[in-house]
Coordinates of C-alpha atoms in Angstrom, one line a residue:
Chain A
M2 CA 0.0 0.0 0.0
T3 CA 1.4 3.4 -1.0
C4 CA 0.5 6.4 1.0
L5 CA 0.6 9.8 -0.5
E6 CA 0.3 12.9 1.7
L7 CA -0.4 16.2 0.0
N8 CA -0.6 19.6 1.6
I9 CA 0.3 21.9 -1.3
R10 CA -0.3 25.3 -2.7
L11 CA 0.5 26.5 -6.2
D12 CA -0.3 29.9 -7.7
K13 CA -0.3 30.3 -11.5
G14 CA -1.6 33.6 -12.7
N15 CA -5.1 33.9 -11.3
F16 CA -5.4 30.2 -10.6
R17 CA -4.6 28.7 -7.2
L18 CA -4.3 25.0 -6.6
S19 CA -4.7 24.3 -2.9
L20 CA -4.9 20.8 -1.7
N21 CA -4.8 18.9 1.6
E22 CA -5.4 15.2 1.3
I23 CA -3.9 11.9 2.5
M24 CA -4.5 9.1 0.1
Q25 CA -4.0 5.4 0.2
A26 CA -2.9 4.7 -3.3
Q27 CA -3.8 1.3 -4.4
G28 CA -4.8 0.3 -7.9
I29 CA -5.9 3.2 -10.0
T30 CA -6.8 6.5 -8.5
V31 CA -8.7 8.7 -11.0
I32 CA -8.3 12.5 -10.7
W33 CA -11.6 13.8 -11.7
G34 CA -12.7 17.4 -12.5
E35 CA -13.7 19.8 -15.2
S36 CA -11.1 21.1 -17.5
G37 CA -9.2 24.0 -15.9
S38 CA -9.8 22.6 -12.4
G39 CA -6.2 21.9 -11.8
K40 CA -6.0 18.1 -12.4
S41 CA -2.9 18.3 -14.6
L42 CA -1.2 20.8 -12.3
L43 CA -1.8 18.4 -9.4
L44 CA 0.0 15.6 -11.3
R45 CA 2.8 17.9 -12.3
S46 CA 3.2 19.1 -8.7
I47 CA 3.5 15.5 -7.5
A48 CA 6.1 14.8 -10.2
G49 CA 8.1 17.8 -9.1
Y50 CA 7.7 19.9 -12.3
E51 CA 6.0 22.9 -10.6
N52 CA 7.1 25.3 -8.0
V53 CA 4.8 24.2 -5.3
I54 CA 4.9 25.2 -1.6
G55 CA 3.8 23.0 1.2
K56 CA 4.4 19.4 1.9
I57 CA 4.4 16.2 -0.1
R58 CA 5.2 12.8 1.4
L59 CA 5.3 9.5 -0.4
N60 CA 5.2 6.6 2.1
D61 CA 7.9 7.6 4.6
Q62 CA 9.9 9.9 2.3
T63 CA 9.4 13.6 2.3
L64 CA 9.4 14.8 -1.3
L65 CA 8.7 18.4 -0.5
N66 CA 8.7 20.5 2.6
D67 CA 9.3 24.2 2.0
R68 CA 9.8 24.9 5.7
Q69 CA 12.6 22.4 5.9
R70 CA 13.8 23.4 2.5
I71 CA 13.4 19.9 1.2
N72 CA 12.5 19.6 -2.5
I73 CA 13.5 16.3 -4.0
K74 CA 14.4 16.8 -7.7
P75 CA 12.1 15.1 -10.2
F76 CA 14.8 12.7 -11.3
L77 CA 15.3 11.5 -7.7
R78 CA 11.6 11.1 -6.9
R79 CA 11.0 7.7 -8.6
I80 CA 7.7 8.8 -9.9
G81 CA 6.7 7.9 -13.4
Y82 CA 5.0 10.5 -15.5
V83 CA 3.1 9.9 -18.8
D84 CA 1.2 12.7 -20.4
Q85 CA -1.4 12.8 -23.1
N86 CA 0.9 13.2 -26.1
A87 CA 3.8 11.3 -24.6
Q88 CA 6.6 10.8 -27.0
L89 CA 9.4 8.4 -27.0
F90 CA 12.8 9.8 -27.7
P91 CA 12.8 10.1 -31.5
H92 CA 16.5 9.4 -32.0
L93 CA 16.4 6.0 -30.2
T94 CA 14.7 2.7 -31.1
V95 CA 12.0 1.3 -28.9
K96 CA 14.5 -1.0 -27.3
Q97 CA 16.9 1.9 -26.7
N98 CA 14.1 3.9 -25.3
L99 CA 13.2 1.2 -22.8
N100 CA 16.8 0.8 -21.9
F101 CA 17.2 4.5 -21.3
A102 CA 15.0 4.0 -18.3
Y103 CA 16.1 0.5 -17.4
K104 CA 19.9 1.2 -17.2
R105 CA 19.3 4.2 -15.0
A106 CA 17.3 2.2 -12.4
K107 CA 19.1 0.8 -9.4
A108 CA 19.9 -2.8 -9.5
S109 CA 18.2 -3.4 -6.1
Y110 CA 14.8 -2.3 -7.5
K111 CA 15.2 -4.6 -10.5
Q112 CA 15.9 -7.6 -8.3
Q113 CA 12.9 -6.9 -6.0
S114 CA 10.3 -6.9 -8.7
Y115 CA 9.7 -7.5 -12.4
S116 CA 12.2 -7.8 -15.1
F117 CA 12.7 -6.1 -18.5
A118 CA 11.3 -9.2 -20.2
D119 CA 8.2 -9.2 -18.0
V120 CA 7.3 -5.6 -19.1
V121 CA 8.0 -6.4 -22.8
A122 CA 5.8 -9.5 -22.5
V123 CA 2.9 -7.9 -20.7
L124 CA 2.7 -4.9 -23.0
Q125 CA 3.4 -7.1 -26.0
L126 CA 6.3 -5.1 -27.4
E127 CA 8.5 -7.9 -28.7
P128 CA 7.8 -7.1 -32.4
L129 CA 8.3 -3.4 -31.9
L130 CA 11.7 -3.4 -30.2
E131 CA 13.8 -2.6 -33.2
Q132 CA 11.5 0.1 -34.6
K133 CA 12.0 3.8 -34.4
P134 CA 9.2 5.8 -32.7
A135 CA 8.2 7.6 -35.9
T136 CA 7.0 4.3 -37.4
L137 CA 4.7 3.4 -34.5
S138 CA 0.9 3.8 -34.4
G139 CA -0.7 5.8 -31.6
G140 CA -1.6 2.8 -29.5
E141 CA 1.8 1.1 -30.0
R142 CA 3.5 4.3 -28.9
Q143 CA 1.4 4.6 -25.8
R144 CA 2.2 1.0 -24.8
C145 CA 5.9 1.7 -25.3
V146 CA 5.7 4.9 -23.3
I147 CA 4.0 3.0 -20.4
A148 CA 6.6 0.3 -20.6
Q149 CA 9.4 2.9 -20.6
S150 CA 8.0 4.4 -17.5
L151 CA 7.5 1.1 -15.7
L152 CA 11.2 0.2 -16.4
S153 CA 12.3 3.2 -14.3
Y154 CA 10.7 1.2 -11.4
P155 CA 8.5 4.0 -10.2
R156 CA 6.8 4.0 -6.8
L157 CA 3.9 5.7 -8.4
L158 CA 2.8 6.2 -12.0
L159 CA 1.2 9.5 -12.9
M160 CA -0.8 9.6 -16.2
D161 CA -2.3 12.7 -17.6
E162 CA -5.1 11.8 -19.9
P163 CA -3.2 8.8 -21.4
L164 CA -6.2 7.9 -23.6
S165 CA -7.4 11.2 -24.9
A166 CA -5.1 11.3 -28.0
L167 CA -6.1 7.8 -29.0
D168 CA -8.9 6.6 -31.4
S169 CA -11.8 5.0 -29.6
T170 CA -11.0 1.6 -31.1
I171 CA -7.4 1.7 -29.7
K172 CA -8.7 2.8 -26.3
V173 CA -10.2 -0.5 -25.3
P174 CA -7.0 -2.6 -25.4
I175 CA -5.0 0.2 -23.8
I176 CA -7.6 0.3 -20.9
E177 CA -7.0 -3.5 -20.5
F178 CA -3.3 -2.9 -20.2
L179 CA -3.8 -0.1 -17.7
L180 CA -6.0 -2.3 -15.6
K181 CA -3.3 -4.9 -15.5
I182 CA -0.5 -2.7 -14.4
P183 CA -1.2 -2.1 -10.7
K184 CA -1.7 -5.8 -10.0
T185 CA 1.0 -7.2 -12.2
F186 CA 3.8 -4.7 -11.3
S187 CA 2.4 -3.5 -8.0
V188 CA 2.6 0.1 -9.1
P189 CA -0.3 2.3 -8.1
I190 CA -1.5 4.7 -10.8
F191 CA -2.8 8.3 -10.6
L192 CA -4.7 9.0 -13.7
V193 CA -6.3 12.2 -15.0
T194 CA -9.3 11.9 -17.2
H195 CA -12.4 13.9 -18.0
A196 CA -14.2 11.0 -19.7
Y197 CA -16.8 9.5 -17.4
E198 CA -16.7 6.1 -19.2
E199 CA -12.9 5.9 -18.7
L200 CA -13.4 6.7 -15.0
L201 CA -16.0 3.9 -14.6
K202 CA -13.7 1.4 -16.3
L203 CA -10.5 2.3 -14.6
A204 CA -11.1 3.8 -11.2
D205 CA -10.7 2.1 -7.9
Q206 CA -10.9 5.4 -6.2
V207 CA -11.6 8.9 -7.3
I208 CA -10.2 12.2 -6.1
V209 CA -12.5 15.1 -7.2
I210 CA -11.0 18.4 -8.0
A211 CA -12.9 21.6 -8.6
K212 CA -11.4 25.1 -9.0
G213 CA -8.1 24.0 -7.7
Q214 CA -9.5 22.4 -4.5
S215 CA -10.2 18.8 -3.5
L216 CA -13.8 17.8 -2.9
G217 CA -12.6 14.6 -1.3
V218 CA -11.4 11.0 -2.1
Y219 CA -14.0 8.4 -2.8
K220 CA -14.2 4.8 -3.5
L221 CA -15.7 4.3 -6.9
D222 CA -19.1 3.1 -5.6
E223 CA -19.2 6.1 -3.2
F224 CA -18.3 8.4 -6.1
C225 CA -20.8 7.3 -8.7
S226 CA -23.7 7.1 -6.2
N227 CA -22.8 10.4 -4.6
Y228 CA -26.0 12.4 -4.9
A229 CA -25.5 14.6 -1.8
Q230 CA -22.6 16.7 -3.3
S231 CA -23.7 16.3 -6.9
L232 CA -20.3 15.2 -7.9
V233 CA -21.8 13.6 -11.0
P234 CA -24.7 14.9 -13.1
A235 CA -28.1 13.1 -12.8
Q236 CA -27.6 11.3 -16.1
Q237 CA -24.4 9.7 -14.7
L238 CA -25.5 8.9 -11.2
G239 CA -25.3 5.2 -10.7
S240 CA -24.6 2.3 -8.4
L241 CA -21.9 -0.3 -8.4
V242 CA -23.1 -3.8 -7.9
R243 CA -20.7 -6.6 -7.2
G244 CA -21.3 -10.2 -8.0
E245 CA -19.9 -13.5 -9.2
Q246 CA -20.0 -14.5 -12.8
I247 CA -21.8 -17.8 -13.5
N248 CA -20.8 -19.3 -16.7
C249 CA -23.7 -19.8 -18.9
S250 CA -23.9 -18.2 -22.3
E251 CA -27.4 -18.5 -23.5
Y252 CA -28.4 -15.8 -26.0
G253 CA -25.0 -14.2 -25.6
L254 CA -25.7 -13.4 -21.9
S255 CA -23.9 -14.3 -18.7
K256 CA -25.4 -14.4 -15.3
L257 CA -24.1 -12.5 -12.3
S258 CA -25.1 -13.8 -8.9
C259 CA -25.4 -11.0 -6.4
G260 CA -26.3 -12.6 -3.1
S261 CA -29.9 -13.8 -3.4
Q262 CA -30.6 -12.2 -6.7
T263 CA -29.3 -12.8 -10.2
L264 CA -28.6 -10.3 -13.0
Y265 CA -28.3 -11.1 -16.7
I266 CA -25.4 -9.3 -18.2
P267 CA -23.9 -9.2 -21.7
A268 CA -21.4 -12.1 -22.0
T269 CA -18.0 -10.9 -21.1
Q270 CA -14.7 -11.9 -22.8
N271 CA -12.8 -12.3 -19.5
N272 CA -13.2 -15.2 -17.3
K273 CA -13.0 -13.2 -14.1
K274 CA -15.1 -14.6 -11.3
H275 CA -15.8 -11.4 -9.5
L276 CA -17.3 -8.7 -11.6
E277 CA -18.6 -5.3 -10.9
V278 CA -21.3 -3.7 -12.9
I279 CA -22.5 -0.1 -13.0
I280 CA -26.1 0.6 -13.3
Y281 CA -27.2 4.2 -13.9
A282 CA -30.0 5.4 -11.7
K283 CA -31.9 6.7 -14.7
D284 CA -32.0 3.1 -16.0
V285 CA -33.7 1.7 -13.0
S286 CA -37.5 1.9 -12.9
I287 CA -40.0 0.8 -10.3
S288 CA -42.9 -1.5 -10.5
L289 CA -45.3 -2.4 -7.6
S290 CA -46.2 -5.8 -8.9
K291 CA -44.0 -8.3 -10.8
P292 CA -44.5 -7.4 -14.4
E293 CA -45.4 -10.3 -16.6
Q294 CA -44.5 -10.4 -20.3
S295 CA -41.9 -7.7 -20.2
S296 CA -38.8 -7.4 -22.4
I297 CA -36.8 -6.3 -19.4
L298 CA -34.8 -9.2 -18.2
N299 CA -33.4 -7.9 -15.0
L300 CA -36.1 -7.7 -12.4
L301 CA -34.9 -7.4 -8.8
E302 CA -36.9 -7.7 -5.6
A303 CA -36.0 -4.6 -3.6
R304 CA -37.0 -2.5 -0.7
I305 CA -37.0 1.2 -0.5
E306 CA -34.4 2.3 2.0
R307 CA -34.3 6.0 1.5
I308 CA -36.2 8.6 -0.5
I309 CA -34.2 11.6 -1.6
D310 CA -35.6 14.8 -3.0
Y311 CA -33.2 15.0 -5.9
S312 CA -34.7 17.9 -7.9
N313 CA -38.0 19.6 -8.1
S314 CA -39.1 17.1 -10.7
S315 CA -37.5 13.9 -9.6
K316 CA -37.0 11.6 -6.7
L317 CA -34.0 9.4 -6.1
L318 CA -34.7 6.1 -4.4
Q319 CA -32.1 4.1 -2.6
L320 CA -33.1 0.5 -2.9
S321 CA -31.7 -2.4 -1.1
I322 CA -31.2 -5.6 -3.0
G323 CA -29.9 -8.1 -0.5
Q324 CA -26.7 -6.7 1.0
Q325 CA -26.1 -4.2 -1.8
S326 CA -27.9 -1.1 -2.8
L327 CA -29.2 0.3 -6.0
L328 CA -30.2 3.8 -7.0
S329 CA -33.3 4.6 -9.0
L330 CA -34.1 8.0 -10.4
I331 CA -37.8 8.5 -11.1
T332 CA -40.0 11.4 -11.9
L333 CA -41.9 13.1 -9.1
K334 CA -45.1 12.3 -11.0
S335 CA -44.4 8.5 -11.0
F336 CA -43.5 8.8 -7.3
H337 CA -46.8 10.2 -6.4
E338 CA -48.9 8.0 -8.7
L339 CA -47.3 4.8 -7.3
N340 CA -47.6 6.2 -3.8
L341 CA -44.2 5.0 -2.8
S342 CA -43.1 5.0 0.9
L343 CA -40.2 4.0 2.9
G344 CA -39.6 0.4 3.6
Q345 CA -42.0 -0.6 0.8
K346 CA -41.2 -3.8 -1.2
I347 CA -41.2 -3.2 -4.9
F348 CA -39.6 -4.6 -8.1
A349 CA -36.7 -2.7 -9.6
Q350 CA -36.5 -3.1 -13.4
V351 CA -33.0 -2.6 -14.8
K352 CA -33.1 -1.5 -18.4
T353 CA -29.4 -1.4 -19.1
I354 CA -26.2 -2.6 -17.4
S355 CA -23.9 0.2 -18.4
F356 CA -20.5 -1.0 -17.4
I357 CA -18.9 -4.3 -16.5
R358 CA -15.5 -4.3 -15.0
Chain B
M12 CA 50.9 25.1 -61.6
D13 CA 51.1 28.8 -61.3
F14 CA 48.0 29.0 -59.1
L15 CA 49.6 27.0 -56.3
T16 CA 52.6 29.3 -56.0
I17 CA 50.8 31.6 -53.7
D18 CA 51.6 31.9 -50.0
W19 CA 49.3 29.4 -48.3
Q20 CA 50.1 30.5 -44.9
P21 CA 47.3 33.1 -44.5
I22 CA 44.8 30.5 -45.7
Y23 CA 46.1 27.9 -43.3
L24 CA 46.1 30.5 -40.5
S25 CA 42.5 31.5 -41.2
L26 CA 41.4 27.9 -41.1
K27 CA 43.3 27.3 -37.9
L28 CA 41.8 30.4 -36.3
A29 CA 38.3 29.4 -37.5
F30 CA 38.7 25.9 -36.2
V31 CA 40.0 26.8 -32.8
S32 CA 37.4 29.6 -32.4
T33 CA 34.6 27.3 -33.3
L34 CA 35.8 24.8 -30.8
V35 CA 35.9 27.4 -28.1
L36 CA 32.5 28.8 -29.3
L37 CA 30.8 25.5 -29.0
I38 CA 32.2 24.9 -25.5
I39 CA 31.1 28.3 -24.1
G40 CA 28.2 29.0 -26.5
T41 CA 26.3 25.8 -25.6
P42 CA 25.9 26.5 -21.9
I43 CA 25.0 30.1 -22.6
A44 CA 22.4 29.0 -25.2
W45 CA 21.0 26.4 -22.8
K46 CA 20.8 28.9 -19.9
L47 CA 19.0 31.4 -22.1
S48 CA 16.6 28.8 -23.3
Q49 CA 15.7 27.9 -19.7
T50 CA 15.3 31.4 -18.3
D51 CA 12.8 34.1 -18.9
G52 CA 12.3 37.7 -18.1
W53 CA 14.7 40.6 -17.9
L54 CA 17.9 38.6 -17.4
K55 CA 17.3 36.6 -20.5
H56 CA 16.8 39.7 -22.7
F57 CA 19.7 41.5 -21.2
V58 CA 22.1 38.6 -21.8
S59 CA 20.6 38.0 -25.3
T60 CA 21.3 41.6 -26.1
I61 CA 24.9 41.4 -25.1
V62 CA 25.3 38.2 -27.1
A63 CA 23.7 39.7 -30.1
L64 CA 25.6 43.0 -30.0
P65 CA 28.4 41.8 -32.4
L66 CA 25.7 41.5 -35.1
V67 CA 25.1 45.2 -35.2
L68 CA 28.3 46.8 -33.9
P69 CA 31.0 47.8 -36.4
P70 CA 33.9 45.3 -36.0
T71 CA 36.2 48.2 -35.4
V72 CA 34.2 49.1 -32.2
I73 CA 34.7 45.6 -30.9
G74 CA 38.3 45.7 -31.9
F75 CA 38.8 49.1 -30.3
Y76 CA 37.6 48.0 -26.9
L77 CA 39.5 44.7 -27.1
L78 CA 42.6 46.7 -28.0
I79 CA 42.1 48.8 -24.9
L80 CA 41.4 45.7 -22.7
M81 CA 44.4 43.8 -24.0
S82 CA 46.8 46.6 -23.9
P83 CA 49.5 46.4 -21.2
N84 CA 47.4 48.9 -19.1
G85 CA 44.1 47.2 -19.7
W86 CA 42.8 44.7 -17.1
L87 CA 43.0 41.8 -19.5
G88 CA 46.5 42.8 -20.5
Q89 CA 47.5 43.1 -16.9
F90 CA 46.0 39.8 -16.0
T91 CA 47.8 37.9 -18.8
Q92 CA 51.0 39.5 -17.9
A93 CA 50.6 38.6 -14.2
L94 CA 50.1 35.0 -15.4
G95 CA 53.4 35.3 -17.3
L96 CA 51.6 34.9 -20.7
G97 CA 52.7 38.2 -22.1
S98 CA 50.4 40.5 -24.1
L99 CA 47.5 39.1 -26.1
L100 CA 47.8 41.9 -28.7
F101 CA 49.2 40.8 -32.0
S102 CA 49.0 37.2 -31.0
F103 CA 47.0 34.2 -32.2
S104 CA 45.5 33.8 -28.7
G105 CA 44.3 37.4 -28.9
L106 CA 42.7 36.7 -32.2
V107 CA 40.9 33.7 -30.8
I108 CA 39.4 35.8 -28.0
G109 CA 38.3 38.5 -30.6
S110 CA 36.8 35.9 -32.9
V111 CA 34.9 34.2 -30.1
I112 CA 33.2 37.5 -29.1
Y113 CA 32.7 38.4 -32.7
S114 CA 31.0 35.1 -33.7
L115 CA 29.2 34.3 -30.5
P116 CA 25.7 35.2 -31.7
F117 CA 26.1 32.9 -34.7
V118 CA 26.6 29.9 -32.4
V119 CA 24.4 30.9 -29.6
Q120 CA 21.3 31.8 -31.5
P121 CA 20.8 28.6 -33.6
L122 CA 21.4 26.5 -30.4
Q123 CA 19.1 28.6 -28.3
N124 CA 16.4 28.3 -31.0
A125 CA 16.9 24.5 -31.1
F126 CA 16.7 24.2 -27.3
E127 CA 13.5 26.3 -27.2
T128 CA 11.9 24.4 -30.0
L129 CA 12.7 21.1 -28.2
G130 CA 10.6 22.3 -25.3
N131 CA 10.5 21.0 -21.8
K132 CA 8.7 17.7 -22.5
P133 CA 11.6 15.6 -23.5
L134 CA 13.5 16.9 -20.4
E135 CA 10.6 16.1 -18.1
T136 CA 10.3 12.7 -19.5
A137 CA 14.0 12.1 -19.1
Y138 CA 13.8 13.3 -15.5
S139 CA 10.8 11.2 -14.7
L140 CA 12.9 8.2 -15.9
G141 CA 15.7 9.0 -13.5
A142 CA 18.1 10.9 -15.8
K143 CA 20.0 13.7 -14.1
P144 CA 20.3 17.1 -15.9
I145 CA 23.8 16.7 -17.4
D146 CA 23.0 13.1 -18.4
T147 CA 19.8 14.4 -20.0
F148 CA 21.6 17.0 -21.9
F149 CA 24.1 14.6 -23.5
S150 CA 21.9 11.7 -24.0
I151 CA 18.7 13.4 -25.1
V152 CA 19.1 17.2 -25.9
A153 CA 22.4 17.0 -27.8
P154 CA 21.4 14.1 -30.1
M155 CA 17.9 15.6 -30.7
C156 CA 19.5 19.0 -31.6
R157 CA 22.5 17.6 -33.5
R158 CA 21.5 19.4 -36.7
S159 CA 21.5 22.7 -35.0
F160 CA 24.9 21.9 -33.6
I161 CA 26.1 21.4 -37.2
T162 CA 24.5 24.7 -38.2
A163 CA 26.0 26.6 -35.3
A164 CA 29.5 25.2 -35.9
V165 CA 29.4 25.9 -39.6
L166 CA 28.1 29.5 -39.1
G167 CA 30.7 30.1 -36.4
F168 CA 33.4 28.8 -38.6
A169 CA 32.4 30.7 -41.7
H170 CA 31.8 33.9 -39.8
T171 CA 35.3 33.7 -38.2
L172 CA 36.8 33.0 -41.6
G173 CA 35.3 36.3 -42.9
E174 CA 36.5 38.3 -40.0
F175 CA 38.5 41.4 -40.8
G176 CA 37.9 44.5 -38.8
V177 CA 38.5 43.0 -35.3
I178 CA 41.7 41.3 -36.5
L179 CA 43.0 44.5 -38.0
M180 CA 42.5 46.3 -34.8
I181 CA 44.0 43.8 -32.3
G182 CA 46.1 41.5 -34.5
G183 CA 47.8 43.6 -37.1
S184 CA 49.5 41.5 -39.7
V185 CA 52.2 39.3 -38.2
P186 CA 53.0 36.6 -40.7
G187 CA 52.2 33.1 -39.3
E188 CA 50.6 34.6 -36.2
T189 CA 47.9 37.1 -37.1
R190 CA 48.2 37.5 -40.9
V191 CA 45.0 35.7 -41.9
A192 CA 43.6 35.5 -45.4
S193 CA 41.3 38.5 -45.2
I194 CA 44.2 40.7 -44.0
A195 CA 46.5 39.2 -46.6
I196 CA 44.0 40.1 -49.4
Y197 CA 43.8 43.6 -48.1
E198 CA 47.5 44.0 -48.1
Q199 CA 47.8 42.6 -51.6
V200 CA 45.2 45.0 -52.9
E201 CA 47.0 47.9 -51.2
M202 CA 50.2 46.9 -53.0
L203 CA 48.1 46.7 -56.2
N204 CA 49.0 43.0 -56.4
Y205 CA 45.7 42.0 -57.8
A206 CA 46.7 38.6 -59.1
D207 CA 47.5 37.3 -55.6
A208 CA 44.5 39.0 -54.1
H209 CA 42.3 37.1 -56.7
K210 CA 43.8 33.8 -55.8
L211 CA 43.3 34.2 -52.1
A212 CA 39.8 35.6 -52.6
L213 CA 38.8 32.7 -54.8
I214 CA 40.0 30.1 -52.3
I215 CA 38.0 31.9 -49.5
I216 CA 34.9 31.9 -51.8
L217 CA 35.3 28.2 -52.5
I218 CA 35.7 27.3 -48.8
S219 CA 32.6 29.5 -47.9
I220 CA 30.5 27.8 -50.6
V221 CA 31.4 24.4 -49.3
L222 CA 30.6 25.4 -45.7
I223 CA 27.3 26.9 -46.4
L224 CA 26.3 23.9 -48.6
I225 CA 27.1 21.7 -45.6
S226 CA 25.0 23.8 -43.3
Y227 CA 22.0 23.7 -45.7
R228 CA 22.3 20.0 -46.5
F229 CA 22.8 18.7 -43.0
G230 CA 21.9 21.5 -40.7
Y231 CA 18.2 22.0 -41.1
Q232 CA 16.0 20.3 -38.6
K233 CA 13.9 17.6 -40.2
M234 CA 10.5 17.1 -38.7
M235 CA 11.1 14.0 -36.6
V236 CA 7.5 13.4 -35.5
K237 CA 5.2 11.8 -38.0
P238 CA 1.5 12.2 -37.6
N239 CA -0.4 9.2 -36.4
H240 CA -1.9 7.1 -39.1

């Protein structure tokens, strides 16, 4: 477990980044916020590229403490940094690029963890090693850049919108690679994105930034179901449901067993046992009786746990389905017509399962 | 052949002066260009101005002040005498100092442009991969800017070859020591010895053409980044 302690301030023109947060970095931490909120500046501050004042600690090492005049130089921080148009060094081949990082890393780091060959294998770079960067496609180059960064044996990998410069077809495989990295190489990732779908696919936790300030660190399920602070717009409000995949592929569907209930989900390529799905609140509707003859497959017995006045035309219902909970966003009109009340048993109809991870 | 009966010494001396000066220029011009590319604000513009001055000043002005500095009463003259080196005036070493000042902008400006065009990104990448600044300079910046180094070297060399006013002021015309081609041509013309002046001038023209050709052929920065397909 990597612990990152930030208490920093950075003034750039009229903009001020001011952050005080202690984060347990494990897996992928997504830095989320509108453009101009200071996400990239935060990453650059951690990397040591900006003139920040305050304190930064990574595990038990102080990277920055202006009072004690400590400011570890970027090249001594052991923090990887990949930005959106990351380039390899154009005068070196892919292999030389990887070696640039590898031969500068201490032997002791190399022995403790993965090898050069491991990284090449996981990121499937073998056929590219002798090529020059100019001949690579966008996706290939991004894989090489990630590999290069991993071979410097970073304690933390910072990525500034690593997917934004890629075509949507290339994004999917790169996302798969990104998901593998924290587990395979035990390197936690901090990743900036402003695409909600990428966040849902990648994030284990989310740090929300607005106007240069932190609105807190949330687990993914806390984040996407966070109605109280309206961190996400109504359309994107959702719940994360965990379950075990049961192998059955009838009609191109799989089953997900969540406690006492079962969800049908589109068949997945991966054979992971534990899956998480994200169901948008707008995709969950309520029925008082069990609907017969409906095209909607996913019908869950649920109980109304909480009723939230979401806006002047809608209510948000927090439903309990076994041990887990599900959000449903319905209109105020439906709410009154169905005469819903707390503790009532109802059927939740799930129109779409939006994300499987 | 009649053509080869000329005195080659001024040509040889000019080339030697240009070569030594270029070497010194690269050694001191590179860090100046680097520092200028990395700083901003008043200091940058002040230093840039000083470096660019030889572009606009009459060579005689530079030569005049150098003459005063290097004279036995000038502080540079006193300094070299205290070191037991004697006077720099009318010596090859003095010419090298003059040439370096005179040609400095021709070396600093292409390098500074190249470093600024390169931007901070490759540096930040190299740092994040654990490369220290000096290491980064030699393994990333220098190879990525190699064409500009060629341009800078050729321009510095060619410009020193064409130097006249500064040398006239501080070097005079000591055969084998300060009598470079440009001075020799001037003297031949003064003595109405046009045939020898022609020969020397022609050789200088040829050398210059070759140099500028080299700079155009190898010196321009080819776009190294191809667009994604």
